[in-house]
PDB file of C-alpha atoms in Angstrom:
ATOM      1  CA  MET A  48     107.360  77.084 171.433  1.00  0.00           C
ATOM      2  CA  ILE A  49     107.475  74.656 174.237  1.00  0.00           C
ATOM      3  CA  TYR A  50     109.648  77.413 176.034  1.00  0.00           C
ATOM      4  CA  TYR A  51     106.292  79.696 176.001  1.00  0.00           C
ATOM      5  CA  ILE A  52     103.834  77.373 177.143  1.00  0.00           C
ATOM      6  CA  VAL A  53     105.742  76.346 180.213  1.00  0.00           C
ATOM      7  CA  GLN A  54     106.765  79.837 180.759  1.00  0.00           C
ATOM      8  CA  GLY A  55     102.699  80.826 180.696  1.00  0.00           C
ATOM      9  CA  ILE A  56     102.179  78.178 182.732  1.00  0.00           C
ATOM     10  CA  LEU A  57     105.039  78.918 185.606  1.00  0.00           C
ATOM     11  CA  VAL A  58     103.713  82.841 185.574  1.00  0.00           C
ATOM     12  CA  GLY A  59     100.154  82.021 185.425  1.00  0.00           C
ATOM     13  CA  THR A  60     100.720  80.404 188.848  1.00  0.00           C
ATOM     14  CA  PHE A  61     102.297  83.900 189.914  1.00  0.00           C
ATOM     15  CA  TYR A  62      99.332  85.426 188.457  1.00  0.00           C
ATOM     16  CA  ALA A  63      96.713  83.466 190.570  1.00  0.00           C
ATOM     17  CA  VAL A  64      98.400  84.236 193.894  1.00  0.00           C
ATOM     18  CA  LEU A  65      98.356  87.514 193.109  1.00  0.00           C
ATOM     19  CA  ALA A  66      94.653  87.263 192.434  1.00  0.00           C
ATOM     20  CA  LEU A  67      93.846  85.159 195.142  1.00  0.00           C
ATOM     21  CA  GLY A  68      94.919  87.559 197.819  1.00  0.00           C
ATOM     22  CA  LEU A  69      92.641  90.456 196.328  1.00  0.00           C
ATOM     23  CA  GLN A  70      89.556  87.684 195.953  1.00  0.00           C
ATOM     24  CA  MET A  71      90.488  86.727 199.716  1.00  0.00           C
ATOM     25  CA  VAL A  72      89.838  90.258 201.365  1.00  0.00           C
ATOM     26  CA  PHE A  73      86.944  91.141 198.772  1.00  0.00           C
ATOM     27  CA  GLY A  74      85.121  87.830 199.355  1.00  0.00           C
ATOM     28  CA  VAL A  75      85.237  88.159 203.081  1.00  0.00           C
ATOM     29  CA  MET A  76      84.499  91.690 203.130  1.00  0.00           C
ATOM     30  CA  GLU A  77      83.065  92.988 199.958  1.00  0.00           C
ATOM     31  CA  VAL A  78      85.806  95.661 199.842  1.00  0.00           C
ATOM     32  CA  VAL A  79      87.340  96.155 196.432  1.00  0.00           C
ATOM     33  CA  ASN A  80      91.257  96.790 197.832  1.00  0.00           C
ATOM     34  CA  PHE A  81      92.509  99.069 195.307  1.00  0.00           C
ATOM     35  CA  ALA A  82      95.575  99.190 197.394  1.00  0.00           C
ATOM     36  CA  HIS A  83      96.236  95.696 196.482  1.00  0.00           C
ATOM     37  CA  GLY A  84      98.678  96.592 194.006  1.00  0.00           C
ATOM     38  CA  ASP A  85     100.748  98.571 196.256  1.00  0.00           C
ATOM     39  CA  LEU A  86     100.958  96.422 198.904  1.00  0.00           C
ATOM     40  CA  MET A  87     102.253  94.015 196.242  1.00  0.00           C
ATOM     41  CA  VAL A  88     105.109  96.177 195.530  1.00  0.00           C
ATOM     42  CA  MET A  89     105.706  96.738 199.555  1.00  0.00           C
ATOM     43  CA  GLY A  90     106.103  92.871 199.958  1.00  0.00           C
ATOM     44  CA  GLY A  91     108.180  92.775 196.585  1.00  0.00           C
ATOM     45  CA  MET A  92     110.816  95.548 198.285  1.00  0.00           C
ATOM     46  CA  ILE A  93     110.654  94.109 201.411  1.00  0.00           C
ATOM     47  CA  GLY A  94     111.990  90.683 200.013  1.00  0.00           C
ATOM     48  CA  TRP A  95     114.650  92.728 198.099  1.00  0.00           C
ATOM     49  CA  LEU A  96     116.002  94.323 201.233  1.00  0.00           C
ATOM     50  CA  LEU A  97     116.121  90.993 202.766  1.00  0.00           C
ATOM     51  CA  ILE A  98     118.313  89.449 199.973  1.00  0.00           C
ATOM     52  CA  THR A  99     120.363  92.586 199.135  1.00  0.00           C
ATOM     53  CA  THR A 100     120.983  93.768 202.681  1.00  0.00           C
ATOM     54  CA  TYR A 101     120.704  91.054 205.081  1.00  0.00           C
ATOM     55  CA  SER A 102     121.399  88.404 202.619  1.00  0.00           C
ATOM     56  CA  LEU A 103     118.975  85.985 204.124  1.00  0.00           C
ATOM     57  CA  PRO A 104     118.345  82.733 202.982  1.00  0.00           C
ATOM     58  CA  VAL A 105     116.058  81.753 200.208  1.00  0.00           C
ATOM     59  CA  GLY A 106     114.037  79.495 202.183  1.00  0.00           C
ATOM     60  CA  LEU A 107     113.273  82.122 205.114  1.00  0.00           C
ATOM     61  CA  ILE A 108     112.937  85.373 202.590  1.00  0.00           C
ATOM     62  CA  PHE A 109     109.077  84.028 201.986  1.00  0.00           C
ATOM     63  CA  PRO A 110     108.154  83.269 205.477  1.00  0.00           C
ATOM     64  CA  VAL A 111     109.316  86.458 206.734  1.00  0.00           C
ATOM     65  CA  VAL A 112     107.593  88.313 203.812  1.00  0.00           C
ATOM     66  CA  PHE A 113     104.470  86.527 204.252  1.00  0.00           C
ATOM     67  CA  ALA A 114     104.486  87.034 208.157  1.00  0.00           C
ATOM     68  CA  SER A 115     105.464  91.001 207.879  1.00  0.00           C
ATOM     69  CA  MET A 116     102.557  91.388 205.276  1.00  0.00           C
ATOM     70  CA  PHE A 117     100.206  89.190 207.270  1.00  0.00           C
ATOM     71  CA  ILE A 118     100.698  91.711 210.008  1.00  0.00           C
ATOM     72  CA  THR A 119     100.113  94.581 208.071  1.00  0.00           C
ATOM     73  CA  GLY A 120      97.223  93.032 207.064  1.00  0.00           C
ATOM     74  CA  LEU A 121      95.864  92.442 210.435  1.00  0.00           C
ATOM     75  CA  VAL A 122      96.704  96.425 211.186  1.00  0.00           C
ATOM     76  CA  VAL A 123      94.836  97.740 207.914  1.00  0.00           C
ATOM     77  CA  PHE A 124      91.749  95.363 208.721  1.00  0.00           C
ATOM     78  CA  ARG A 125      91.715  96.714 212.342  1.00  0.00           C
ATOM     79  CA  VAL A 126      92.310 100.823 211.304  1.00  0.00           C
ATOM     80  CA  LEU A 127      90.830 100.627 207.788  1.00  0.00           C
ATOM     81  CA  PHE A 128      88.624  97.912 206.428  1.00  0.00           C
ATOM     82  CA  LYS A 129      86.480  97.222 209.504  1.00  0.00           C
ATOM     83  CA  ARG A 130      85.374 100.693 209.333  1.00  0.00           C
ATOM     84  CA  VAL A 131      84.400 100.437 205.803  1.00  0.00           C
ATOM     85  CA  ARG A 132      82.705  97.700 205.126  1.00  0.00           C
ATOM     86  CA  ASN A 133      79.513  98.549 205.614  1.00  0.00           C
ATOM     87  CA  VAL A 134      79.711 102.142 204.100  1.00  0.00           C
ATOM     88  CA  PRO A 135      78.572 102.635 200.566  1.00  0.00           C
ATOM     89  CA  VAL A 136      80.998 101.289 197.735  1.00  0.00           C
ATOM     90  CA  VAL A 137      82.477 104.340 196.496  1.00  0.00           C
ATOM     91  CA  GLN A 138      83.181 105.571 199.617  1.00  0.00           C
ATOM     92  CA  SER A 139      85.290 102.263 200.503  1.00  0.00           C
ATOM     93  CA  LEU A 140      86.953 102.580 196.979  1.00  0.00           C
ATOM     94  CA  LEU A 141      88.114 106.093 197.533  1.00  0.00           C
ATOM     95  CA  ILE A 142      89.364 105.317 200.806  1.00  0.00           C
ATOM     96  CA  ALA A 143      91.212 102.226 199.192  1.00  0.00           C
ATOM     97  CA  PHE A 144      92.905 104.284 196.551  1.00  0.00           C
ATOM     98  CA  GLY A 145      93.994 106.848 199.511  1.00  0.00           C
ATOM     99  CA  LEU A 146      95.301 103.831 201.211  1.00  0.00           C
ATOM    100  CA  GLY A 147      97.234 102.784 198.077  1.00  0.00           C
ATOM    101  CA  PHE A 148      98.957 106.246 197.388  1.00  0.00           C
ATOM    102  CA  ILE A 149      99.875 106.221 200.973  1.00  0.00           C
ATOM    103  CA  ILE A 150     101.881 102.889 200.471  1.00  0.00           C
ATOM    104  CA  ARG A 151     102.947 103.936 197.347  1.00  0.00           C
ATOM    105  CA  ASP A 152     104.764 107.164 198.415  1.00  0.00           C
ATOM    106  CA  ALA A 153     106.315 105.679 201.619  1.00  0.00           C
ATOM    107  CA  VAL A 154     107.535 102.701 199.405  1.00  0.00           C
ATOM    108  CA  ARG A 155     108.778 105.622 197.240  1.00  0.00           C
ATOM    109  CA  TYR A 156     110.359 107.629 200.205  1.00  0.00           C
ATOM    110  CA  LEU A 157     112.044 104.340 202.031  1.00  0.00           C
ATOM    111  CA  PHE A 158     113.592 102.567 198.522  1.00  0.00           C
ATOM    112  CA  SER A 159     113.734 105.464 196.010  1.00  0.00           C
ATOM    113  CA  PRO A 160     112.081 105.269 192.720  1.00  0.00           C
ATOM    114  CA  LYS A 161     114.968 102.846 191.320  1.00  0.00           C
ATOM    115  CA  ILE A 162     113.898 100.218 189.181  1.00  0.00           C
ATOM    116  CA  ARG A 163     114.936  96.888 191.204  1.00  0.00           C
ATOM    117  CA  THR A 164     114.955  93.431 190.076  1.00  0.00           C
ATOM    118  CA  ILE A 165     115.118  90.018 192.567  1.00  0.00           C
ATOM    119  CA  ARG A 166     117.289  87.533 192.298  1.00  0.00           C
ATOM    120  CA  LEU A 167     116.822  84.443 193.962  1.00  0.00           C
ATOM    121  CA  TRP A 168     118.433  81.244 192.510  1.00  0.00           C
ATOM    122  CA  PRO A 169     121.125  81.824 189.589  1.00  0.00           C
ATOM    123  CA  GLY A 170     121.372  79.662 186.959  1.00  0.00           C
ATOM    124  CA  SER A 171     118.909  77.398 184.547  1.00  0.00           C
ATOM    125  CA  VAL A 172     117.293  74.315 184.316  1.00  0.00           C
ATOM    126  CA  SER A 173     116.597  72.191 180.940  1.00  0.00           C
ATOM    127  CA  PHE A 174     113.111  70.821 180.053  1.00  0.00           C
ATOM    128  CA  ALA A 175     112.203  68.828 177.137  1.00  0.00           C
ATOM    129  CA  GLY A 176     115.855  70.171 175.921  1.00  0.00           C
ATOM    130  CA  VAL A 177     114.815  73.873 176.590  1.00  0.00           C
ATOM    131  CA  SER A 178     116.409  75.930 179.000  1.00  0.00           C
ATOM    132  CA  PHE A 179     114.733  77.686 181.658  1.00  0.00           C
ATOM    133  CA  SER A 180     115.850  80.077 184.616  1.00  0.00           C
ATOM    134  CA  ASN A 181     115.964  78.792 187.917  1.00  0.00           C
ATOM    135  CA  ASP A 182     113.631  81.580 189.098  1.00  0.00           C
ATOM    136  CA  LEU A 183     111.261  81.027 186.538  1.00  0.00           C
ATOM    137  CA  PHE A 184     110.902  77.255 187.562  1.00  0.00           C
ATOM    138  CA  LEU A 185     110.967  78.623 191.432  1.00  0.00           C
ATOM    139  CA  THR A 186     108.265  80.773 190.603  1.00  0.00           C
ATOM    140  CA  GLY A 187     106.019  77.921 189.613  1.00  0.00           C
ATOM    141  CA  LEU A 188     107.067  75.731 192.397  1.00  0.00           C
ATOM    142  CA  VAL A 189     106.527  78.228 195.128  1.00  0.00           C
ATOM    143  CA  CYS A 190     103.276  79.791 193.578  1.00  0.00           C
ATOM    144  CA  GLY A 191     102.078  76.456 192.860  1.00  0.00           C
ATOM    145  CA  SER A 192     102.478  74.993 196.149  1.00  0.00           C
ATOM    146  CA  ILE A 193     100.679  78.038 197.816  1.00  0.00           C
ATOM    147  CA  LEU A 194      97.775  77.680 195.664  1.00  0.00           C
ATOM    148  CA  VAL A 195      97.548  73.565 196.561  1.00  0.00           C
ATOM    149  CA  ILE A 196      98.163  74.786 200.340  1.00  0.00           C
ATOM    150  CA  MET A 197      95.316  77.547 200.209  1.00  0.00           C
ATOM    151  CA  LEU A 198      93.053  74.752 198.808  1.00  0.00           C
ATOM    152  CA  VAL A 199      93.410  72.524 201.209  1.00  0.00           C
ATOM    153  CA  PHE A 200      92.834  75.294 203.925  1.00  0.00           C
ATOM    154  CA  LEU A 201      89.822  76.744 202.683  1.00  0.00           C
ATOM    155  CA  GLU A 202      87.832  73.325 201.501  1.00  0.00           C
ATOM    156  CA  ARG A 203      89.635  71.250 204.674  1.00  0.00           C
ATOM    157  CA  THR A 204      90.081  73.361 207.955  1.00  0.00           C
ATOM    158  CA  ASN A 205      87.586  74.790 209.840  1.00  0.00           C
ATOM    159  CA  TRP A 206      89.145  78.567 209.561  1.00  0.00           C
ATOM    160  CA  GLY A 207      88.781  78.017 205.758  1.00  0.00           C
ATOM    161  CA  LYS A 208      85.317  76.962 206.035  1.00  0.00           C
ATOM    162  CA  GLY A 209      84.404  79.883 207.794  1.00  0.00           C
ATOM    163  CA  ILE A 210      86.012  82.174 205.257  1.00  0.00           C
ATOM    164  CA  ARG A 211      84.329  80.296 202.177  1.00  0.00           C
ATOM    165  CA  ALA A 212      80.891  80.597 204.696  1.00  0.00           C
ATOM    166  CA  THR A 213      81.452  84.522 205.114  1.00  0.00           C
ATOM    167  CA  SER A 214      82.181  85.052 201.217  1.00  0.00           C
ATOM    168  CA  GLU A 215      79.002  83.002 200.398  1.00  0.00           C
ATOM    169  CA  HIS A 216      76.317  84.999 203.082  1.00  0.00           C
ATOM    170  CA  THR A 217      77.691  87.022 205.750  1.00  0.00           C
ATOM    171  CA  ASP A 218      74.575  86.848 208.277  1.00  0.00           C
ATOM    172  CA  LEU A 219      73.958  83.084 207.853  1.00  0.00           C
ATOM    173  CA  ALA A 220      77.577  82.648 208.466  1.00  0.00           C
ATOM    174  CA  GLN A 221      77.319  84.843 211.474  1.00  0.00           C
ATOM    175  CA  ALA A 222      73.935  82.898 212.285  1.00  0.00           C
ATOM    176  CA  CYS A 223      75.559  79.900 212.399  1.00  0.00           C
ATOM    177  CA  GLY A 224      78.247  80.956 215.123  1.00  0.00           C
ATOM    178  CA  ILE A 225      80.861  82.122 213.118  1.00  0.00           C
ATOM    179  CA  ASN A 226      83.016  84.880 214.602  1.00  0.00           C
ATOM    180  CA  ILE A 227      82.851  87.559 211.372  1.00  0.00           C
ATOM    181  CA  ASP A 228      85.585  89.730 212.691  1.00  0.00           C
ATOM    182  CA  ARG A 229      87.927  87.145 213.468  1.00  0.00           C
ATOM    183  CA  VAL A 230      87.261  85.417 209.941  1.00  0.00           C
ATOM    184  CA  GLN A 231      87.592  88.766 208.184  1.00  0.00           C
ATOM    185  CA  MET A 232      90.561  89.941 210.084  1.00  0.00           C
ATOM    186  CA  LEU A 233      92.147  86.482 208.967  1.00  0.00           C
ATOM    187  CA  GLY A 234      91.087  86.727 205.277  1.00  0.00           C
ATOM    188  CA  SER A 235      92.594  90.379 205.342  1.00  0.00           C
ATOM    189  CA  GLY A 236      96.135  88.887 206.903  1.00  0.00           C
ATOM    190  CA  ILE A 237      95.840  86.278 204.552  1.00  0.00           C
ATOM    191  CA  GLY A 238      95.234  88.204 201.421  1.00  0.00           C
ATOM    192  CA  ILE A 239      97.672  91.018 202.012  1.00  0.00           C
ATOM    193  CA  GLY A 240     100.480  88.205 202.739  1.00  0.00           C
ATOM    194  CA  LEU A 241      99.888  86.747 199.262  1.00  0.00           C
ATOM    195  CA  ALA A 242      99.821  90.109 197.830  1.00  0.00           C
ATOM    196  CA  GLY A 243     103.517  90.075 199.316  1.00  0.00           C
ATOM    197  CA  ILE A 244     104.424  87.041 198.538  1.00  0.00           C
ATOM    198  CA  GLY A 245     103.420  88.066 194.583  1.00  0.00           C
ATOM    199  CA  GLY A 246     105.452  91.032 195.004  1.00  0.00           C
ATOM    200  CA  ILE A 247     108.485  88.764 195.393  1.00  0.00           C
ATOM    201  CA  PHE A 248     108.164  87.307 192.069  1.00  0.00           C
ATOM    202  CA  LEU A 249     106.698  90.609 190.502  1.00  0.00           C
ATOM    203  CA  GLY A 250     110.670  91.345 191.284  1.00  0.00           C
ATOM    204  CA  VAL A 251     112.015  88.107 189.762  1.00  0.00           C
ATOM    205  CA  ASN A 252     109.765  88.109 186.668  1.00  0.00           C
ATOM    206  CA  PHE A 253     109.680  91.482 185.765  1.00  0.00           C
ATOM    207  CA  GLN A 254     111.075  94.446 187.415  1.00  0.00           C
ATOM    208  CA  ILE A 255     109.784  96.457 190.731  1.00  0.00           C
ATOM    209  CA  ASN A 256     109.059 100.076 191.292  1.00  0.00           C
ATOM    210  CA  PRO A 257     107.014 102.136 193.516  1.00  0.00           C
ATOM    211  CA  TYR A 258     104.668 102.663 190.240  1.00  0.00           C
ATOM    212  CA  VAL A 259     104.100  99.580 188.832  1.00  0.00           C
ATOM    213  CA  GLY A 260     101.623  98.337 191.440  1.00  0.00           C
ATOM    214  CA  MET A 261      98.680  99.606 189.716  1.00  0.00           C
ATOM    215  CA  GLU A 262      99.413  97.543 186.291  1.00  0.00           C
ATOM    216  CA  PHE A 263      99.440  94.430 188.360  1.00  0.00           C
ATOM    217  CA  LEU A 264      96.425  95.401 190.378  1.00  0.00           C
ATOM    218  CA  PHE A 265      94.321  95.262 187.301  1.00  0.00           C
ATOM    219  CA  LYS A 266      95.883  91.980 186.028  1.00  0.00           C
ATOM    220  CA  SER A 267      94.776  90.858 189.347  1.00  0.00           C
ATOM    221  CA  PHE A 268      91.260  91.984 188.414  1.00  0.00           C
ATOM    222  CA  ALA A 269      91.225  90.439 185.024  1.00  0.00           C
ATOM    223  CA  VAL A 270      92.224  86.880 186.425  1.00  0.00           C
ATOM    224  CA  VAL A 271      89.544  87.191 189.330  1.00  0.00           C
ATOM    225  CA  VAL A 272      86.733  88.676 186.448  1.00  0.00           C
ATOM    226  CA  LEU A 273      87.986  85.675 184.342  1.00  0.00           C
ATOM    227  CA  GLY A 274      87.785  82.793 186.396  1.00  0.00           C
ATOM    228  CA  GLY A 275      84.802  84.240 188.183  1.00  0.00           C
ATOM    229  CA  MET A 276      84.171  85.823 191.392  1.00  0.00           C
ATOM    230  CA  GLY A 277      84.250  83.578 194.639  1.00  0.00           C
ATOM    231  CA  SER A 278      85.984  80.585 193.005  1.00  0.00           C
ATOM    232  CA  MET A 279      89.391  79.723 194.319  1.00  0.00           C
ATOM    233  CA  ARG A 280      89.480  76.979 191.030  1.00  0.00           C
ATOM    234  CA  GLY A 281      88.722  79.502 188.811  1.00  0.00           C
ATOM    235  CA  VAL A 282      91.115  81.982 190.038  1.00  0.00           C
ATOM    236  CA  ILE A 283      93.717  79.434 188.692  1.00  0.00           C
ATOM    237  CA  ILE A 284      92.519  78.453 185.573  1.00  0.00           C
ATOM    238  CA  GLY A 285      92.203  82.535 185.184  1.00  0.00           C
ATOM    239  CA  GLY A 286      95.819  83.071 185.810  1.00  0.00           C
ATOM    240  CA  LEU A 287      96.896  80.156 183.805  1.00  0.00           C
ATOM    241  CA  ILE A 288      94.945  81.469 180.667  1.00  0.00           C
ATOM    242  CA  ILE A 289      96.519  84.997 181.355  1.00  0.00           C
ATOM    243  CA  GLY A 290      99.972  83.489 181.803  1.00  0.00           C
ATOM    244  CA  LEU A 291      99.340  81.700 178.383  1.00  0.00           C
ATOM    245  CA  VAL A 292      97.855  84.366 176.500  1.00  0.00           C
ATOM    246  CA  GLU A 293     100.659  86.504 177.387  1.00  0.00           C
ATOM    247  CA  SER A 294     103.379  84.213 176.642  1.00  0.00           C
ATOM    248  CA  ILE A 295     102.129  82.596 173.535  1.00  0.00           C
ATOM    249  CA  GLY A 296     100.975  86.346 172.424  1.00  0.00           C
ATOM    250  CA  THR A 297     104.577  87.381 173.385  1.00  0.00           C
ATOM    251  CA  LEU A 298     105.988  84.965 170.470  1.00  0.00           C
ATOM    252  CA  PHE A 299     103.764  86.140 167.694  1.00  0.00           C
ATOM    253  CA  ILE A 300     102.672  89.598 168.210  1.00  0.00           C
ATOM    254  CA  GLY A 301     105.026  90.822 170.716  1.00  0.00           C
ATOM    255  CA  PRO A 302     104.808  91.883 174.763  1.00  0.00           C
ATOM    256  CA  GLN A 303     102.840  94.833 174.211  1.00  0.00           C
ATOM    257  CA  PRO A 304     100.448  93.651 172.125  1.00  0.00           C
ATOM    258  CA  ALA A 305     100.024  90.243 174.283  1.00  0.00           C
ATOM    259  CA  ALA A 306      99.396  92.230 177.339  1.00  0.00           C
ATOM    260  CA  ALA A 307      96.346  93.712 175.571  1.00  0.00           C
ATOM    261  CA  ALA A 308      95.489  90.508 174.167  1.00  0.00           C
ATOM    262  CA  SER A 309      94.949  89.018 177.817  1.00  0.00           C
ATOM    263  CA  PHE A 310      92.324  91.887 178.349  1.00  0.00           C
ATOM    264  CA  ILE A 311      90.260  91.472 174.913  1.00  0.00           C
ATOM    265  CA  THR A 312      90.418  87.619 175.739  1.00  0.00           C
ATOM    266  CA  ILE A 313      88.523  88.747 179.043  1.00  0.00           C
ATOM    267  CA  ILE A 314      85.736  90.511 177.356  1.00  0.00           C
ATOM    268  CA  LEU A 315      85.065  88.215 174.810  1.00  0.00           C
ATOM    269  CA  VAL A 316      84.722  85.372 177.606  1.00  0.00           C
ATOM    270  CA  LEU A 317      82.440  87.838 179.696  1.00  0.00           C
ATOM    271  CA  LEU A 318      80.518  88.240 176.603  1.00  0.00           C
ATOM    272  CA  ILE A 319      79.727  84.548 176.813  1.00  0.00           C
ATOM    273  CA  ARG A 320      79.785  84.128 180.541  1.00  0.00           C
ATOM    274  CA  PRO A 321      78.890  87.382 182.459  1.00  0.00           C
ATOM    275  CA  THR A 322      79.900  85.521 185.721  1.00  0.00           C
ATOM    276  CA  GLY A 323      83.239  84.252 184.519  1.00  0.00           C
ATOM    277  CA  PHE A 324      83.955  80.620 184.128  1.00  0.00           C
ATOM    278  CA  PHE A 325      83.152  79.325 187.868  1.00  0.00           C
ATOM    279  CA  GLY A 326      82.069  82.818 189.415  1.00  0.00           C
ATOM    280  CA  ARG A 327      78.799  83.334 190.843  1.00  0.00           C
ATOM    281  CA  GLU A 328      76.853  86.655 190.420  1.00  0.00           C
ATOM    282  CA  VAL A 329      77.824  89.575 193.320  1.00  0.00           C
ATOM    283  CA  LYS A 330      75.928  92.956 193.569  1.00  0.00           C
ATOM    284  CA  LEU A 331      78.420  95.929 195.277  1.00  0.00           C
TER     285      LEU A 331
END
């Protein structure tokens, strides 16, 4: 049982990072990024390439992948998101879906449909008499650190406060002198950069191929909905809940039913609290 609890917490930090990237883009632009899962796969494949082909040290993989995906996020904002932020929601959804298909086909063409895994740190570590893979421990360490850094960034820096203000009310933020274009571009870059980091740990803890993005897109949605739209603390708690439900559920009912149980948990929570644990009401 100890193994499954610790595993759930560590994997839960991975889910929280994925969901935070999704929420970041929606928060600053109110664009539901349905390409988020495919961008995550793209980042994971870049990480796999850096490890297997270029033998890049583990300590450099994360900043290189984040920087690559951050730049991708800036380009996506300039070319696409900036143009669709004020269009009807159905149109923006279709455009984001289209972007996802383009990325998916590009990844399939460049990397083939082959299933891949990523190994960053061979070996295991013991905790409370139970052994865990070093990769699982590294997942919690890196993702947990990212969540702390993002929490400090959003609450203590001017750029972070600008992102929060824009997420709360774009017009008021603009009236206060905040450069909305720059904030939205930064939010897009950070959100897609976090998707890339999540893609690395997708390959570490699961398997990665061009088609797996949609599954983890929906899990990211689940975490955001459970924690509450617009709340980073809610995203962290939502990620931990999903991670624990899936991990402990695997022990008792198997992996496939456990995945379904996590969505059942969301439904039950939303019946009691429609805005999630810490969320605010959002109109699309």
